[in-house]
Amino acid sequence: MEMFFVTAALLAIDPAGLKGAVLRGLPGAMREEWLLALRQLIPASTAWRRVPLGIPDSRLLGGLDLAASLKAGRPVSEAGVLAESHGGFLVLPMAERLEAQMVARIGAVLDHEELRVERDGLKLAMPLQVAILALDEGLEPEEKLPEALADRLAFHLYCDPTIIRLKAPAMPDPREITAARVRLAKIIVADDVLRGFCAAALALGIESLRAPLLAVRCARAIAALNAHAEVTRDDAALAARLILAPRAMQIPQMESPEAAPEEAQPQPEQEADTPARQQETTLEDLILAAAQAALPADILAGLGEAARDKARQMTSAGRAGVLRRSAMRGRPTGSRPAALRAGVRLALVETLRAAAPWQQIRRRERPQHAPLVHVRREDIRVRRYKQRSETTTIFLVDASGSAALHRLAEAK
């Protein structure tokens, strides 16, 4: 089975532990083939939800069911897309355009495996385990999935849309995946494997602590797929290639023999520990070598160029395209409590949501108007918008003197 599709099998075994995958690249046959392979390996009843880019919080997190609440006269809760995807997968198309608020909400669910909703007069809490499939379709290096979400997802894959496969790769049978899930909880991970992942992450310049933790979960899934009772050296090496190599920020510095400090002769009581320490060092070297073998040859050149591009953008960027708030135009970004006046737009649905929990009390206060929906001033919600700002560039040319024509030509 090809390395690219191994990740689909591992994610089908432990979706809650591996958290998901980032698939970077334009839509194409390679990405669709990977998604199809994953769907064929999971049970048909597994939740699979696609989230549109501009989904509101009321649909993502859940909250008040407006129609049912107005009919019943009391708050009635409604499940959101996150709750509907419990135990399954959440697909995020155009993930490079996710806003920080949505990234924070999804990240909190992945960290705590729990969904908490406190809005519209409701307070709900429920366990939630979900795997995220972030479809990163950015064209430029700066157009990419926010690091806060990418760091939480185990696999970082690049899908080349120009690759067309004449024959689909051989994938495990779904029954093998089911058997691996049963074995997963019993897989043993030795301490030297944990130390090896931590040492490899440090040598590769990976600062996040989630990387070695995800590498351990990946190694356990590999061992379960191979019917091993304990994570072997080969299992750990493959996990390092899949998890640590895509996150590497530097090529490890190998110590030269002459630079190493001269070690003291082992005492008689320390001779029993020597073989164990040699085996530990060998395993760490194996994990690091496996991750280094998966690194692209020009990783340092690419990192240097990316850093120079970022520095140029910071020094030369203007204010063009900066998002700013607007009361009437732009992309809707939610609502806020405010007085209804000229220059703002009423958020009708959000206003009704704010008023719905109080209908039963207000109808008792005014029984002569019981059939009506009672909306008060404190219930009013208005729309919020964001739009790109524009920049005007002014060329001021001194047209006096004999060199005026030259200055005008240079300005033009």
Short mmCIF file of C-alpha atoms in Angstrom, two decimals:
data_model
loop_
_atom_site.label_atom_id
_atom_site.label_comp_id
_atom_site.label_asym_id
_atom_site.label_seq_id
_atom_site.Cartn_x
_atom_site.Cartn_y
_atom_site.Cartn_z
CA MET A 1 0.00 0.00 0.00
CA GLU A 2 1.40 3.39 -0.97
CA MET A 3 2.53 5.78 1.76
CA PHE A 4 -0.02 8.37 0.70
CA PHE A 5 -2.92 5.96 1.26
CA VAL A 6 -1.51 4.43 4.45
CA THR A 7 -2.74 7.55 6.22
CA ALA A 8 -6.34 6.83 5.15
CA ALA A 9 -6.18 3.37 6.71
CA LEU A 10 -4.62 4.67 9.94
CA LEU A 11 -7.18 7.46 10.23
CA ALA A 12 -9.97 4.91 9.79
CA ILE A 13 -8.52 2.91 12.71
CA ASP A 14 -8.13 5.81 15.19
CA PRO A 15 -9.97 8.94 14.00
CA ALA A 16 -10.47 10.37 17.49
CA GLY A 17 -6.82 9.94 18.47
CA LEU A 18 -5.23 11.18 15.23
CA LYS A 19 -7.71 14.10 15.01
CA GLY A 20 -7.69 14.28 11.20
CA ALA A 21 -5.63 15.31 8.18
CA VAL A 22 -4.73 18.34 6.09
CA LEU A 23 -5.00 17.75 2.33
CA ARG A 24 -3.26 20.62 0.57
CA GLY A 25 -3.74 21.05 -3.16
CA LEU A 26 -6.33 21.98 -5.73
CA PRO A 27 -9.30 19.65 -6.27
CA GLY A 28 -8.28 16.69 -8.38
CA ALA A 29 -8.33 12.95 -8.82
CA MET A 30 -5.67 12.33 -6.15
CA ARG A 31 -7.59 14.07 -3.38
CA GLU A 32 -10.92 12.54 -4.32
CA GLU A 33 -9.33 9.09 -4.50
CA TRP A 34 -7.97 9.49 -0.95
CA LEU A 35 -11.35 10.63 0.39
CA LEU A 36 -13.07 7.74 -1.38
CA ALA A 37 -10.57 5.26 0.08
CA LEU A 38 -11.24 6.59 3.57
CA ARG A 39 -15.02 6.35 3.16
CA GLN A 40 -14.73 2.76 2.00
CA LEU A 41 -12.75 1.79 5.11
CA ILE A 42 -15.14 3.25 7.69
CA PRO A 43 -18.60 1.86 8.56
CA ALA A 44 -21.45 3.13 6.42
CA SER A 45 -23.17 4.58 9.50
CA THR A 46 -20.20 6.85 10.35
CA ALA A 47 -21.11 10.53 10.27
CA TRP A 48 -19.66 12.51 7.34
CA ARG A 49 -20.51 16.23 7.27
CA ARG A 50 -19.28 19.00 4.98
CA VAL A 51 -19.16 22.49 6.49
CA PRO A 52 -19.65 25.52 4.22
CA LEU A 53 -17.17 28.35 4.65
CA GLY A 54 -19.55 30.98 6.03
CA ILE A 55 -21.53 28.74 8.38
CA PRO A 56 -23.04 30.70 11.31
CA ASP A 57 -22.42 29.73 14.92
CA SER A 58 -26.06 28.73 15.33
CA ARG A 59 -25.61 25.98 12.73
CA LEU A 60 -22.04 24.99 13.67
CA LEU A 61 -22.45 24.79 17.45
CA GLY A 62 -26.19 24.43 17.73
CA GLY A 63 -28.39 26.43 20.04
CA LEU A 64 -31.97 27.58 20.03
CA ASP A 65 -34.49 26.01 17.66
CA LEU A 66 -36.35 29.17 16.73
CA ALA A 67 -39.52 27.66 15.26
CA ALA A 68 -39.94 25.08 18.03
CA SER A 69 -39.22 27.68 20.76
CA LEU A 70 -41.78 30.16 19.41
CA LYS A 71 -44.36 27.39 19.14
CA ALA A 72 -43.73 25.95 22.60
CA GLY A 73 -43.13 29.25 24.36
CA ARG A 74 -39.96 27.90 25.99
CA PRO A 75 -36.34 27.33 24.88
CA VAL A 76 -35.93 24.26 22.69
CA SER A 77 -32.38 23.24 21.77
CA GLU A 78 -31.17 22.26 18.30
CA ALA A 79 -28.06 20.19 17.48
CA GLY A 80 -25.41 21.78 15.28
CA VAL A 81 -23.14 20.28 12.64
CA LEU A 82 -20.43 19.50 15.21
CA ALA A 83 -22.84 17.50 17.35
CA GLU A 84 -24.18 15.70 14.26
CA SER A 85 -20.63 14.61 13.35
CA HIS A 86 -19.92 12.91 16.70
CA GLY A 87 -17.85 9.78 16.12
CA GLY A 88 -17.27 10.66 12.48
CA PHE A 89 -15.60 13.15 10.16
CA LEU A 90 -16.03 16.87 9.51
CA VAL A 91 -14.92 18.04 6.05
CA LEU A 92 -13.81 21.69 5.74
CA PRO A 93 -13.59 22.84 2.09
CA MET A 94 -11.43 25.92 1.37
CA ALA A 95 -9.94 25.56 4.84
CA GLU A 96 -7.26 28.17 4.11
CA ARG A 97 -9.99 30.83 4.43
CA LEU A 98 -11.21 29.82 7.87
CA GLU A 99 -11.61 32.70 10.29
CA ALA A 100 -9.87 32.72 13.65
CA GLN A 101 -13.13 32.36 15.60
CA MET A 102 -14.11 29.15 13.82
CA VAL A 103 -10.58 27.74 14.19
CA ALA A 104 -10.71 28.44 17.93
CA ARG A 105 -14.06 26.69 18.35
CA ILE A 106 -12.99 23.59 16.43
CA GLY A 107 -9.65 23.51 18.24
CA ALA A 108 -11.39 23.59 21.63
CA VAL A 109 -13.54 20.63 20.63
CA LEU A 110 -10.48 18.65 19.49
CA ASP A 111 -8.59 19.41 22.72
CA HIS A 112 -11.33 18.69 25.24
CA GLU A 113 -13.40 16.19 23.22
CA GLU A 114 -16.43 18.04 24.48
CA LEU A 115 -18.87 20.58 23.04
CA ARG A 116 -20.04 23.38 25.32
CA VAL A 117 -22.76 25.77 24.18
CA GLU A 118 -23.80 28.78 26.22
CA ARG A 119 -25.89 31.01 23.98
CA ASP A 120 -29.51 32.02 23.30
CA GLY A 121 -30.46 31.32 26.91
CA LEU A 122 -29.21 27.71 26.71
CA LYS A 123 -26.34 25.95 28.47
CA LEU A 124 -25.43 22.57 26.98
CA ALA A 125 -22.48 20.20 27.34
CA MET A 126 -21.95 16.91 25.54
CA PRO A 127 -19.01 14.59 24.77
CA LEU A 128 -17.82 14.99 21.19
CA GLN A 129 -15.14 13.10 19.27
CA VAL A 130 -14.62 14.11 15.67
CA ALA A 131 -11.85 13.97 13.05
CA ILE A 132 -11.26 16.99 10.81
CA LEU A 133 -10.50 16.73 7.09
CA ALA A 134 -9.20 20.17 6.14
CA LEU A 135 -9.11 20.70 2.36
CA ASP A 136 -6.45 23.39 1.93
CA GLU A 137 -6.80 24.82 -1.59
CA GLY A 138 -4.42 27.77 -1.26
CA LEU A 139 -2.42 28.79 -4.33
CA GLU A 140 0.25 30.94 -2.68
CA PRO A 141 2.55 29.93 0.21
CA GLU A 142 0.85 32.44 2.53
CA GLU A 143 -2.58 30.99 1.68
CA LYS A 144 -2.69 28.00 3.98
CA LEU A 145 -4.61 26.46 6.83
CA PRO A 146 -4.14 28.38 10.11
CA GLU A 147 -1.35 26.82 12.14
CA ALA A 148 -3.56 26.57 15.23
CA LEU A 149 -5.68 23.94 13.47
CA ALA A 150 -2.97 22.29 11.34
CA ASP A 151 -0.91 21.59 14.46
CA ARG A 152 -3.76 19.54 15.95
CA LEU A 153 -4.21 17.28 12.90
CA ALA A 154 -1.93 14.28 12.53
CA PHE A 155 -1.35 13.99 8.78
CA HIS A 156 -0.17 16.77 6.45
CA LEU A 157 -0.59 15.55 2.88
CA TYR A 158 0.07 17.22 -0.47
CA CYS A 159 -2.33 16.27 -3.25
CA ASP A 160 -0.95 16.88 -6.73
CA PRO A 161 -3.97 17.35 -9.06
CA THR A 162 -1.85 16.50 -12.12
CA ILE A 163 -1.32 12.90 -10.97
CA ILE A 164 -3.82 10.52 -12.57
CA ARG A 165 -3.60 6.93 -11.40
CA LEU A 166 -4.33 4.19 -13.87
CA LYS A 167 -4.93 1.67 -11.10
CA ALA A 168 -6.19 2.22 -7.59
CA PRO A 169 -3.79 1.10 -4.82
CA ALA A 170 -4.55 -2.05 -2.87
CA MET A 171 -6.24 -1.07 0.40
CA PRO A 172 -6.89 -3.18 3.51
CA ASP A 173 -10.19 -4.96 3.81
CA PRO A 174 -12.71 -3.14 6.05
CA ARG A 175 -12.74 -6.22 8.27
CA GLU A 176 -9.01 -5.74 8.89
CA ILE A 177 -9.71 -2.15 9.96
CA THR A 178 -12.41 -3.37 12.35
CA ALA A 179 -10.05 -5.95 13.86
CA ALA A 180 -7.32 -3.30 14.22
CA ARG A 181 -9.71 -1.05 16.16
CA VAL A 182 -10.28 -3.86 18.64
CA ARG A 183 -6.52 -4.39 19.07
CA LEU A 184 -5.76 -0.67 19.36
CA ALA A 185 -6.55 -0.31 23.06
CA LYS A 186 -4.16 -3.15 23.97
CA ILE A 187 -1.10 -1.91 22.07
CA ILE A 188 1.92 -1.35 24.35
CA VAL A 189 4.32 1.55 23.77
CA ALA A 190 7.73 1.24 25.42
CA ASP A 191 9.40 4.17 27.12
CA ASP A 192 12.31 4.20 24.68
CA VAL A 193 9.85 4.79 21.80
CA LEU A 194 8.47 7.83 23.61
CA ARG A 195 11.97 9.18 24.20
CA GLY A 196 12.85 8.51 20.58
CA PHE A 197 9.92 10.57 19.27
CA CYS A 198 10.71 13.46 21.61
CA ALA A 199 14.40 13.45 20.67
CA ALA A 200 13.59 13.32 16.94
CA ALA A 201 11.12 16.20 17.23
CA LEU A 202 13.73 18.28 19.05
CA ALA A 203 16.39 17.53 16.44
CA LEU A 204 14.01 18.45 13.60
CA GLY A 205 13.21 21.83 15.16
CA ILE A 206 9.58 20.98 15.95
CA GLU A 207 8.46 23.16 18.85
CA SER A 208 4.93 21.82 19.28
CA LEU A 209 4.41 19.13 21.92
CA ARG A 210 1.50 17.72 19.94
CA ALA A 211 3.82 16.28 17.27
CA PRO A 212 5.39 13.49 19.41
CA LEU A 213 2.00 12.75 20.98
CA LEU A 214 0.43 12.32 17.55
CA ALA A 215 3.42 10.21 16.49
CA VAL A 216 2.70 7.85 19.40
CA ARG A 217 -0.97 7.55 18.38
CA CYS A 218 0.11 6.90 14.80
CA ALA A 219 2.61 4.22 15.86
CA ARG A 220 -0.10 2.47 17.90
CA ALA A 221 -2.44 2.48 14.90
CA ILE A 222 0.32 1.05 12.68
CA ALA A 223 1.00 -1.70 15.21
CA ALA A 224 -2.72 -2.50 15.42
CA LEU A 225 -2.95 -2.72 11.62
CA ASN A 226 0.05 -5.07 11.52
CA ALA A 227 -1.35 -7.20 14.37
CA HIS A 228 1.56 -6.40 16.70
CA ALA A 229 1.11 -6.54 20.46
CA GLU A 230 3.73 -3.81 20.96
CA VAL A 231 5.02 -0.92 18.85
CA THR A 232 8.05 -2.23 16.99
CA ARG A 233 11.03 -0.37 15.59
CA ASP A 234 9.54 -0.42 12.09
CA ASP A 235 6.20 0.88 13.39
CA ALA A 236 7.95 3.78 15.13
CA ALA A 237 10.04 4.57 12.03
CA LEU A 238 6.95 4.71 9.80
CA ALA A 239 5.16 6.95 12.30
CA ALA A 240 8.13 9.33 12.29
CA ARG A 241 8.00 9.55 8.49
CA LEU A 242 4.26 10.27 8.48
CA ILE A 243 4.02 12.68 11.44
CA LEU A 244 7.40 14.28 12.16
CA ALA A 245 8.87 14.67 8.67
CA PRO A 246 6.12 16.99 7.29
CA ARG A 247 6.52 19.23 10.36
CA ALA A 248 10.33 19.46 10.23
CA MET A 249 11.79 22.97 10.41
CA GLN A 250 15.47 22.05 10.07
CA ILE A 251 17.79 19.24 9.06
CA PRO A 252 19.24 17.59 12.18
CA GLN A 253 22.81 18.46 13.05
CA MET A 254 24.90 15.30 13.30
CA GLU A 255 27.62 15.36 15.93
CA SER A 256 31.10 14.69 14.65
CA PRO A 257 33.11 11.99 16.46
CA GLU A 258 35.96 14.35 17.31
CA ALA A 259 33.58 16.92 18.79
CA ALA A 260 32.01 14.44 21.20
CA PRO A 261 33.32 14.69 24.76
CA GLU A 262 35.51 11.88 25.95
CA GLU A 263 33.43 9.52 28.05
CA ALA A 264 34.67 8.04 31.26
CA GLN A 265 35.20 4.33 31.56
CA PRO A 266 32.06 2.58 32.87
CA GLN A 267 32.26 1.37 36.43
CA PRO A 268 31.57 -2.33 37.13
CA GLU A 269 28.14 -1.53 38.56
CA GLN A 270 27.25 0.42 35.37
CA GLU A 271 28.21 -2.31 32.91
CA ALA A 272 24.78 -3.93 33.17
CA ASP A 273 23.15 -0.72 31.89
CA THR A 274 25.42 -0.35 28.86
CA PRO A 275 23.52 -2.64 26.41
CA ALA A 276 20.19 -1.02 27.30
CA ARG A 277 21.59 2.46 26.74
CA GLN A 278 23.10 1.44 23.42
CA GLN A 279 19.76 -0.02 22.33
CA GLU A 280 17.98 3.20 23.39
CA THR A 281 20.39 5.34 21.40
CA THR A 282 20.02 3.07 18.39
CA LEU A 283 16.22 3.36 18.46
CA GLU A 284 16.39 7.16 18.71
CA ASP A 285 18.78 7.25 15.77
CA LEU A 286 16.48 4.96 13.80
CA ILE A 287 13.43 7.20 14.37
CA LEU A 288 15.40 10.31 13.48
CA ALA A 289 16.90 8.72 10.38
CA ALA A 290 13.46 7.59 9.20
CA ALA A 291 12.06 11.10 9.56
CA GLN A 292 15.11 12.62 7.89
CA ALA A 293 14.80 10.22 4.95
CA ALA A 294 11.32 11.60 4.21
CA LEU A 295 12.52 15.23 4.17
CA PRO A 296 12.77 16.98 0.80
CA ALA A 297 16.34 17.70 -0.27
CA ASP A 298 15.81 21.49 -0.49
CA ILE A 299 14.08 21.97 2.85
CA LEU A 300 16.57 24.55 4.15
CA ALA A 301 16.49 26.54 0.92
CA GLY A 302 12.71 26.57 0.99
CA LEU A 303 12.60 27.69 4.61
CA GLY A 304 15.07 30.47 3.93
CA GLU A 305 13.13 31.73 0.93
CA ALA A 306 9.88 31.66 2.89
CA ALA A 307 11.47 33.69 5.68
CA ARG A 308 12.76 36.29 3.19
CA ASP A 309 9.35 36.57 1.55
CA LYS A 310 7.73 37.10 4.93
CA ALA A 311 10.25 39.83 5.81
CA ARG A 312 9.62 41.60 2.48
CA GLN A 313 5.87 41.50 3.06
CA MET A 314 6.23 42.96 6.55
CA THR A 315 8.41 45.85 5.34
CA SER A 316 6.57 46.69 2.12
CA ALA A 317 2.94 45.84 2.82
CA GLY A 318 0.49 48.74 2.85
CA ARG A 319 -3.04 48.99 4.11
CA ALA A 320 -4.69 47.72 0.93
CA GLY A 321 -6.97 44.77 1.49
CA VAL A 322 -7.12 45.09 5.28
CA LEU A 323 -10.41 43.85 6.73
CA ARG A 324 -12.40 46.55 8.53
CA ARG A 325 -15.81 46.66 10.08
CA SER A 326 -18.76 48.01 8.16
CA ALA A 327 -22.39 48.61 9.08
CA MET A 328 -23.98 48.11 5.65
CA ARG A 329 -21.67 46.34 3.18
CA GLY A 330 -19.25 43.42 3.02
CA ARG A 331 -19.24 39.84 4.27
CA PRO A 332 -21.66 39.11 7.15
CA THR A 333 -19.79 38.26 10.34
CA GLY A 334 -22.63 37.77 12.81
CA SER A 335 -24.76 40.16 14.81
CA ARG A 336 -24.60 42.31 17.93
CA PRO A 337 -27.06 43.96 20.31
CA ALA A 338 -27.70 47.57 19.27
CA ALA A 339 -30.46 50.10 18.89
CA LEU A 340 -32.31 50.04 15.59
CA ARG A 341 -31.47 53.29 13.85
CA ALA A 342 -30.56 54.64 10.44
CA GLY A 343 -27.41 53.18 8.93
CA VAL A 344 -27.76 49.65 10.34
CA ARG A 345 -29.52 46.51 9.17
CA LEU A 346 -31.81 44.44 11.35
CA ALA A 347 -30.81 40.82 11.94
CA LEU A 348 -34.34 39.44 12.05
CA VAL A 349 -33.59 35.79 12.85
CA GLU A 350 -31.09 36.66 15.59
CA THR A 351 -33.59 39.13 17.08
CA LEU A 352 -36.26 36.46 17.24
CA ARG A 353 -33.76 34.04 18.80
CA ALA A 354 -33.02 36.56 21.55
CA ALA A 355 -36.72 37.08 22.23
CA ALA A 356 -37.86 33.44 22.03
CA PRO A 357 -36.79 32.26 25.54
CA TRP A 358 -38.89 35.01 27.18
CA GLN A 359 -42.16 34.51 25.30
CA GLN A 360 -43.94 32.53 28.02
CA ILE A 361 -43.20 35.18 30.67
CA ARG A 362 -44.12 38.10 28.41
CA ARG A 363 -47.39 36.49 27.35
CA ARG A 364 -48.39 36.15 31.00
CA GLU A 365 -47.57 39.83 31.53
CA ARG A 366 -49.75 40.87 28.57
CA PRO A 367 -52.46 38.22 28.15
CA GLN A 368 -54.42 40.40 25.74
CA HIS A 369 -51.55 40.07 23.24
CA ALA A 370 -50.71 36.41 23.95
CA PRO A 371 -50.82 35.17 20.32
CA LEU A 372 -48.19 37.70 19.25
CA VAL A 373 -44.39 37.43 19.38
CA HIS A 374 -43.25 39.91 22.00
CA VAL A 375 -40.02 41.66 20.98
CA ARG A 376 -38.47 44.31 23.19
CA ARG A 377 -35.70 46.79 22.73
CA GLU A 378 -33.09 44.63 24.43
CA ASP A 379 -33.80 41.84 21.92
CA ILE A 380 -32.79 43.89 18.87
CA ARG A 381 -29.78 42.54 16.98
CA VAL A 382 -28.15 44.27 14.00
CA ARG A 383 -25.88 42.84 11.31
CA ARG A 384 -22.10 43.09 11.40
CA TYR A 385 -20.06 43.18 8.20
CA LYS A 386 -16.41 43.16 7.18
CA GLN A 387 -15.05 44.49 3.91
CA ARG A 388 -11.68 45.03 2.33
CA SER A 389 -10.34 48.53 2.63
CA GLU A 390 -9.04 50.37 -0.42
CA THR A 391 -5.87 52.42 -0.79
CA THR A 392 -5.25 55.47 -2.96
CA THR A 393 -1.67 56.09 -4.04
CA ILE A 394 -0.71 59.74 -4.71
CA PHE A 395 2.29 60.73 -6.84
CA LEU A 396 3.27 64.31 -6.02
CA VAL A 397 5.53 65.74 -8.75
CA ASP A 398 7.29 69.11 -8.64
CA ALA A 399 6.73 70.36 -12.20
CA SER A 400 8.74 73.58 -11.84
CA GLY A 401 12.12 74.16 -13.38
CA SER A 402 13.84 72.92 -16.49
CA ALA A 403 13.72 69.25 -15.48
CA ALA A 404 9.93 69.16 -15.09
CA LEU A 405 9.39 67.06 -18.22
CA HIS A 406 11.82 64.44 -16.98
CA ARG A 407 10.08 64.26 -13.60
CA LEU A 408 6.67 63.85 -15.24
CA ALA A 409 8.02 61.10 -17.48
CA GLU A 410 9.48 59.24 -14.51
CA ALA A 411 6.19 59.52 -12.60
CA LYS A 412 4.23 58.20 -15.58
#
